[in-house]
Amino acid sequence: MDFTENLFLLGGAMLLLFFLVSYIFQRLKFPSLLAYIILGVALAGLFTPRELDIVDQIARMGIVLLFFLLGLHFPLARLVNISRRIWKVGAMDIGINFGGSFLLACLFGFDILAALIIGGVAYATSSSITVKMLEDTKRTNTPEGEFKLALLIFEDLAAPVLVSFLVGLTLHGVVTPGAIALIFIKVVIITAASILMAYYGFRRLDVFVQRYMTREFMPLFAVSIALIFAGLAEALDLSKLLGAFLAGVILSETGTSKELGKIIAPLKDLSLPFFFFWFGTTITLGTGVISPVALVVLVIWAIAGKLIVGFWGGRIYGLSFKGAIRAAFSLVPRGEFSVVIAALAEPVLRVFLGIYIVTTATIGVYLFRKAPALADRIDRRFGSRIKKKSA
């Protein structure tokens, strides 16, 4: 049978499978993205290269829309406000989780580019997993909930820039001061141009966008801006995700972020599972893990690094001892941003990173659920001593 005759059957079957595994995993209180990755690993051998190419194209649309929706949450004023409040903890997070994992990877013999990718994968806590767990456990409106959301937002802001640097370096093939400087200049130019367009251009479209928000052509307008900016970023040898994120920031200046998000989110929900599934199909377990010892050490550091940032960062932010402990045990899971960065790696390293992501996400979900009980136990044992010292 010709491929085109199978297209609708294949697409329908995949969406049904995504529905079933997502339903099962959510009933088990595990994140859906793990289900899609595992499904991709399991079914990789059943797809032809041409079929996987179609999956890849849909996957790209899904991840572009994810970063576009992320940008919609950050008008310029909010960007500045969040940066002022959380920058110290954010800098600590980058140093410990990105920098620490990068150094460990170097010590285990990975080349500079591979070590940078490993550091990028290790850096960001999964926003989707953490927010979902906060909602499920009704801990969103707690003091540590506010701290975790602020730190996640900082990571959300840093992730597109980090991805863009890594994409640029992978295209250059080598890490040199000149390559880093060139990428930095490009990032500054596209970011500055976007800010100027947002402030002096798109801010004036607020009446137009609000007036026609419910018309059928508004999704066309919003998605067109996302794709154009993603394409411009790619033309500059930067990540399309940075372009999509900046497109969201630009349109957020119309004051209609929530409304635009509602009309774009269904498109993202349909296409994003293909990205995690596609990532799973690129993981060939038969090739083995390049350095099991390094994997174990990096997973241990993934947990320790987030515990350090969660606790000390929480204390800097103003949390109580017990609240900081709860925050510390809630930041371990890696997820969507880690997968995006892992997709830049060579196939053998991708297997290593795929196992890393699934392991940290699973352990992270477990620790998140146990965080209140662990915080109570640690507070009973050490809390009184800490309070006496601080007094």
XYZ file of C-alpha atoms in Angstrom:
391
model
C 0.000 0.000 0.000
C 1.283 3.489 -0.861
C 2.454 5.657 2.045
C -0.073 8.395 1.295
C -2.908 5.881 1.615
C -1.646 5.018 5.118
C -1.256 8.609 6.288
C -4.682 9.106 7.885
C -4.730 5.604 9.345
C -1.241 6.090 10.784
C -2.059 9.551 12.168
C -5.296 8.378 13.756
C -3.650 5.316 15.287
C -0.842 7.430 16.755
C -3.235 9.953 18.278
C -5.267 7.113 19.781
C -2.100 5.581 21.233
C -1.088 8.972 22.650
C -4.513 9.251 24.273
C -4.334 5.762 25.803
C -0.809 6.021 27.237
C -1.433 9.560 28.477
C -4.617 8.437 30.225
C -2.867 5.455 31.840
C 0.142 7.471 32.990
C -1.994 10.264 34.398
C -4.093 7.731 36.293
C -0.806 6.473 37.756
C 0.096 10.125 38.468
C 3.108 10.123 36.138
C 3.739 12.794 33.497
C 2.486 12.108 29.983
C 5.754 13.098 28.325
C 7.376 9.980 29.832
C 4.647 7.894 28.226
C 5.307 9.412 24.796
C 9.085 8.892 25.070
C 8.716 5.262 26.181
C 6.181 4.652 23.406
C 8.642 6.068 20.879
C 11.421 3.764 22.140
C 9.098 0.751 21.961
C 7.703 1.422 18.467
C 10.752 2.920 16.738
C 11.392 -0.214 14.651
C 7.881 -0.201 13.154
C 8.295 3.115 11.314
C 9.941 3.701 7.953
C 12.374 6.633 7.563
C 9.742 8.495 5.517
C 7.113 8.053 8.216
C 9.547 9.228 10.885
C 10.274 12.283 8.752
C 6.566 13.174 8.823
C 6.540 12.685 12.610
C 9.599 14.934 12.857
C 7.914 17.736 10.904
C 4.814 17.635 13.130
C 7.107 17.467 16.181
C 8.865 20.674 15.141
C 5.557 22.498 14.940
C 4.619 21.264 18.406
C 7.831 22.406 20.077
C 7.707 25.799 18.309
C 4.165 26.341 19.605
C 5.260 25.313 23.125
C 7.914 28.040 23.220
C 5.566 30.544 21.561
C 2.983 29.963 24.301
C 5.755 30.266 26.869
C 6.676 33.696 25.487
C 3.057 34.824 25.660
C 3.280 34.638 29.456
C 6.066 37.226 29.616
C 5.247 40.826 28.736
C 8.318 43.051 28.996
C 7.341 44.502 32.399
C 6.916 41.019 33.873
C 10.280 39.918 32.483
C 12.031 42.769 34.283
C 10.106 42.231 37.539
C 10.800 38.493 37.725
C 14.482 38.946 36.893
C 14.903 41.390 39.768
C 13.294 39.091 42.317
C 14.873 35.750 41.487
C 18.179 36.491 39.718
C 20.391 35.449 42.658
C 18.734 32.057 42.964
C 18.636 31.743 39.180
C 22.373 32.376 38.939
C 22.965 29.765 41.657
C 20.809 27.310 39.688
C 22.817 27.842 36.493
C 26.131 27.534 38.320
C 25.283 24.371 40.262
C 23.131 22.411 37.820
C 24.440 23.529 34.438
C 28.009 24.298 35.525
C 28.353 21.367 37.916
C 27.031 18.823 35.411
C 29.243 20.298 32.677
C 32.351 19.890 34.860
C 31.419 16.339 35.831
C 30.907 15.434 32.163
C 34.343 16.867 31.344
C 35.899 14.839 34.167
C 34.385 11.676 32.678
C 36.027 12.387 29.330
C 33.184 13.871 27.287
C 34.279 16.487 24.739
C 33.389 20.146 25.361
C 30.316 20.220 23.103
C 28.891 16.975 24.545
C 29.582 18.246 28.078
C 27.735 21.504 27.309
C 24.742 19.529 26.040
C 24.798 17.351 29.185
C 24.910 20.509 31.320
C 21.970 21.942 29.389
C 19.924 18.768 29.854
C 20.694 18.790 33.581
C 19.866 22.469 34.083
C 16.123 23.051 33.964
C 13.414 21.522 36.137
C 10.420 20.426 34.087
C 7.821 23.200 34.189
C 5.005 20.979 32.939
C 5.645 18.224 35.508
C 6.151 20.628 38.421
C 3.112 22.794 37.707
C 0.925 19.701 37.236
C 2.189 18.222 40.522
C 1.624 21.543 42.329
C -1.979 21.562 41.108
C -2.572 17.884 41.952
C -1.193 18.280 45.493
C -2.877 21.688 46.016
C 0.462 23.341 46.877
C 0.357 26.120 44.258
C -0.650 28.891 46.673
C 1.866 28.039 49.391
C 4.966 30.248 49.950
C 7.242 27.569 48.499
C 4.823 27.221 45.578
C 5.411 30.873 44.719
C 9.186 30.383 44.995
C 9.158 27.309 42.750
C 7.051 29.051 40.119
C 9.386 32.078 40.162
C 12.431 29.826 39.708
C 10.694 27.887 36.929
C 9.930 31.167 35.177
C 13.603 32.165 35.396
C 14.559 28.799 33.895
C 11.898 29.259 31.208
C 13.538 32.571 30.303
C 17.057 31.129 30.304
C 16.192 27.940 28.384
C 15.517 29.492 24.929
C 18.795 31.433 25.091
C 20.694 28.327 26.243
C 19.149 26.228 23.461
C 20.082 28.897 20.926
C 23.719 28.881 22.052
C 23.870 25.086 21.885
C 22.238 24.996 18.440
C 24.745 27.560 17.197
C 27.661 25.585 18.626
C 26.437 22.299 17.149
C 26.177 23.977 13.731
C 29.732 25.293 14.072
C 30.867 21.847 15.189
C 33.539 23.269 17.500
C 33.524 25.427 20.614
C 35.764 28.472 20.148
C 35.690 31.983 21.660
C 34.910 33.343 18.200
C 31.921 31.015 17.728
C 30.555 31.888 21.182
C 31.002 35.628 20.544
C 29.242 35.396 17.174
C 26.279 33.539 18.673
C 26.103 36.060 21.533
C 25.993 38.969 19.060
C 23.225 37.285 17.058
C 21.178 36.588 20.209
C 21.548 40.217 21.333
C 20.533 41.532 17.887
C 17.408 39.385 17.512
C 16.390 39.990 21.145
C 16.882 43.762 20.921
C 15.002 43.925 17.606
C 12.126 41.937 19.118
C 11.918 44.209 22.165
C 11.803 47.302 19.944
C 9.107 45.742 17.752
C 7.099 44.751 20.824
C 7.332 48.161 22.465
C 6.905 50.426 19.456
C 4.920 48.212 17.101
C 2.823 45.372 18.443
C 1.785 47.232 21.591
C -0.282 49.462 19.287
C -2.154 46.461 17.881
C -3.971 45.840 21.167
C -7.310 47.246 19.960
C -7.143 45.280 16.694
C -6.289 41.981 18.384
C -8.935 42.398 21.097
C -11.617 43.346 18.549
C -11.051 40.309 16.336
C -9.946 37.763 18.929
C -12.882 35.424 18.302
C -12.621 35.541 14.494
C -11.331 32.478 12.664
C -8.368 34.367 11.173
C -6.771 35.257 14.530
C -5.035 31.848 15.003
C -3.597 32.328 11.506
C -2.151 35.691 12.519
C -0.668 34.416 15.800
C 0.863 31.246 14.349
C 2.235 33.159 11.367
C 4.163 35.473 13.705
C 5.508 32.461 15.631
C 6.671 30.681 12.469
C 8.188 33.805 10.889
C 10.271 34.575 13.962
C 11.249 30.909 14.313
C 12.368 30.967 10.683
C 14.315 34.218 11.138
C 16.168 32.707 14.105
C 17.027 29.619 12.058
C 18.248 31.850 9.209
C 20.692 33.362 11.732
C 21.851 29.832 12.718
C 20.124 30.200 16.081
C 17.421 28.027 17.610
C 13.949 28.384 16.130
C 12.719 28.069 19.710
C 14.298 31.384 20.688
C 12.512 33.004 17.741
C 9.199 31.429 18.736
C 9.661 32.540 22.345
C 10.398 36.123 21.276
C 7.326 36.052 19.011
C 5.243 35.209 22.068
C 6.832 38.054 24.046
C 6.058 40.458 21.194
C 2.393 39.445 20.978
C 2.063 39.531 24.776
C 2.423 43.318 24.548
C -1.073 43.446 23.006
C -2.426 42.556 26.465
C -4.207 39.468 25.141
C -1.845 36.687 26.270
C -4.534 34.638 27.990
C -6.955 34.830 25.050
C -4.280 34.033 22.452
C -3.066 31.157 24.596
C -6.533 29.604 24.625
C -6.790 29.533 20.831
C -3.245 28.255 20.251
C -3.062 25.677 23.079
C -5.216 23.034 21.275
C -2.818 23.097 18.312
C 0.098 22.624 20.690
C -1.657 19.798 22.564
C -2.187 17.893 19.305
C 1.326 18.317 17.929
C 3.618 18.336 20.989
C 3.237 14.604 21.818
C 4.801 13.887 18.422
C 7.970 15.643 19.586
C 8.441 13.454 22.671
C 7.483 10.374 20.640
C 9.999 11.319 17.930
C 12.692 11.763 20.582
C 11.906 8.264 21.853
C 12.324 6.805 18.354
C 15.867 8.225 18.199
C 16.917 6.284 21.322
C 18.363 2.926 20.244
C 18.862 0.936 23.424
C 20.748 -1.809 21.588
C 23.739 0.504 21.239
C 24.298 0.442 25.000
C 25.101 3.265 27.402
C 28.450 4.935 26.710
C 29.389 5.423 30.385
C 27.113 3.817 33.009
C 29.242 5.163 35.887
C 28.995 8.717 34.529
C 25.238 8.268 34.170
C 24.856 7.209 37.815
C 27.041 10.068 39.062
C 25.196 12.644 36.961
C 21.799 11.392 38.178
C 23.022 11.667 41.786
C 24.258 15.202 41.071
C 20.933 16.017 39.364
C 19.184 15.256 42.654
C 21.811 16.876 44.893
C 22.063 20.020 42.755
C 18.350 20.727 42.867
C 18.228 19.972 46.602
C 20.947 22.579 47.167
C 19.288 25.196 44.963
C 15.838 24.470 46.392
C 16.940 24.735 50.012
C 19.475 27.581 49.953
C 17.644 29.407 47.190
C 14.429 29.092 49.161
C 16.115 30.519 52.241
C 17.480 33.451 50.204
C 13.985 33.978 48.810
C 12.620 34.152 52.373
C 11.147 30.696 52.962
C 11.103 29.072 56.374
C 13.389 26.099 57.065
C 10.534 23.661 56.548
C 9.246 25.449 53.447
C 12.728 25.434 51.904
C 12.993 21.695 52.497
C 9.647 21.129 50.766
C 10.813 23.249 47.831
C 14.125 21.379 47.621
C 12.465 17.986 47.203
C 10.109 19.350 44.522
C 12.589 20.555 41.878
C 14.276 17.314 40.748
C 12.251 16.220 37.660
C 13.712 17.080 34.277
C 11.388 17.136 31.288
C 10.502 19.072 28.151
C 13.462 21.491 28.028
C 15.879 18.656 28.735
C 14.407 16.669 25.839
C 14.743 19.679 23.509
C 18.444 20.004 24.326
C 19.066 16.232 24.279
C 17.707 16.142 20.718
C 20.792 18.150 19.655
C 23.136 15.340 20.735
C 24.689 12.592 18.648
C 22.650 9.319 18.606
C 24.889 7.491 21.106
C 24.818 10.376 23.573
C 21.061 10.695 23.030
C 20.574 7.196 24.493
C 22.568 8.250 27.562
C 20.515 11.446 27.942
C 17.201 9.706 27.315
C 17.832 7.340 30.232
C 18.972 10.316 32.339
C 15.761 12.264 31.640
C 13.404 9.339 32.289
C 15.274 8.442 35.508
C 15.341 11.980 36.930
C 11.710 12.588 35.980
C 10.584 9.377 37.694
C 12.659 9.997 40.841
C 11.575 13.640 40.813
C 7.875 12.766 40.760
C 8.387 10.379 43.691
C 10.302 12.990 45.734
C 7.703 15.652 44.940
C 4.964 13.471 46.435
C 7.080 12.687 49.504
C 8.284 16.296 49.991
C 5.780 17.261 52.767
C 6.488 14.118 54.801
C 10.256 14.443 54.319
C 10.097 18.121 55.299
C 8.149 17.285 58.467
C 10.661 14.606 59.442
C 13.730 16.793 58.796
C 12.127 19.775 60.532
C 11.409 17.720 63.656
C 15.008 16.545 63.768
C 16.927 19.689 62.786
C 14.446 22.565 62.732
C 14.760 23.483 66.409
C 18.581 23.652 66.176
C 18.392 25.911 63.120
C 15.925 28.214 64.872
C 18.128 28.435 67.974
C 21.195 29.316 65.876
C 19.291 31.951 63.881
C 17.946 33.446 67.126
